[in-house]
Amino acid sequence: MQMLDKFPMEGGQKDPKQRIIPFLPGKILFRRSHIRDVAVKRLIPIDEYCKALIQLPPYISQCDEVLQFFETRPDDLTPPKE
């Protein structure tokens, strides 16, 4: 949402045909026992979103919001064992 607010033209707010910011795959509601299945199903769409995001012009792909989105977090360096 921050990206769409920061770049309204690129987000297609005035003209949907002008949109270059990719659509983020929507949330999926699931039961606790289906966490892994949902995560596996979302891998491809989220991977495609990330690739499209970093291929945008530098003023978008290198903005603070994108850099923060891809920033490494402590959990990324020591992921859960499960």
Coordinates of C-alpha atoms in Angstrom, one line a residue:
M1 CA 0.0 0.0 0.0
Q2 CA 2.9 2.3 0.7
M3 CA 4.2 1.8 -2.8
L4 CA 0.9 2.7 -4.3
D5 CA 0.6 5.8 -2.2
K6 CA 4.1 6.9 -3.0
F7 CA 3.8 6.2 -6.7
P8 CA 0.2 6.7 -7.6
M9 CA 0.7 7.0 -11.4
E10 CA 2.9 3.8 -11.5
G11 CA 0.3 2.1 -9.3
G12 CA -2.5 2.9 -11.8
Q13 CA -4.6 5.1 -9.6
K14 CA -5.3 7.6 -12.3
D15 CA -5.1 5.2 -15.3
P16 CA -5.1 1.5 -14.7
K17 CA -3.4 1.0 -18.1
Q18 CA -0.4 2.9 -16.8
R19 CA 0.2 0.6 -13.8
I20 CA 3.7 -0.9 -13.7
I21 CA 3.8 -1.8 -10.0
P22 CA 2.9 -5.5 -9.8
F23 CA 0.0 -6.8 -7.9
L24 CA 0.9 -8.5 -4.6
P25 CA -0.7 -11.9 -4.3
G26 CA -3.6 -11.7 -1.8
K27 CA -3.7 -13.2 1.6
I28 CA -5.0 -16.7 2.0
L29 CA -7.0 -17.8 5.1
F30 CA -6.1 -21.2 6.4
R31 CA -6.3 -23.5 9.4
R32 CA -3.2 -24.0 11.5
S33 CA -2.7 -27.5 10.0
H34 CA -2.4 -26.1 6.5
I35 CA 0.4 -23.6 7.1
R36 CA 3.0 -25.5 5.0
D37 CA 0.5 -26.2 2.1
V38 CA -0.5 -22.6 1.8
A39 CA 3.2 -21.4 2.0
V40 CA 4.1 -23.8 -0.8
K41 CA 1.2 -22.6 -3.0
R42 CA 2.2 -19.0 -2.5
L43 CA 5.9 -19.5 -3.3
I44 CA 5.6 -19.1 -7.1
P45 CA 3.3 -16.0 -7.1
I46 CA 5.4 -14.3 -4.4
D47 CA 8.6 -15.1 -6.2
E48 CA 7.1 -13.7 -9.4
Y49 CA 6.1 -10.5 -7.5
C50 CA 9.6 -10.1 -6.1
K51 CA 11.2 -10.5 -9.5
A52 CA 8.8 -8.0 -11.1
L53 CA 9.4 -5.5 -8.3
I54 CA 13.2 -5.5 -8.6
Q55 CA 12.9 -5.1 -12.4
L56 CA 11.1 -1.8 -12.1
P57 CA 12.9 1.5 -12.8
P58 CA 15.5 2.3 -10.1
Y59 CA 13.5 5.2 -8.6
I60 CA 11.0 2.5 -7.6
S61 CA 13.0 -0.7 -7.2
Q62 CA 15.6 1.1 -5.0
C63 CA 13.2 3.2 -2.9
D64 CA 13.2 2.8 0.8
E65 CA 10.0 0.8 0.9
V66 CA 11.5 -1.9 -1.4
L67 CA 14.8 -1.9 0.3
Q68 CA 13.1 -2.4 3.7
F69 CA 10.9 -5.2 2.2
F70 CA 14.0 -7.1 1.2
E71 CA 16.0 -6.3 4.3
T72 CA 17.5 -9.2 6.1
R73 CA 16.0 -9.9 9.6
P74 CA 17.6 -12.0 12.4
D75 CA 15.1 -14.8 11.7
D76 CA 16.3 -15.0 8.1
L77 CA 19.8 -15.8 9.3
T78 CA 18.7 -18.4 11.8
P79 CA 15.4 -19.8 10.5
P80 CA 13.3 -22.1 12.6
K81 CA 14.3 -25.8 12.4
E82 CA 10.8 -27.0 11.5

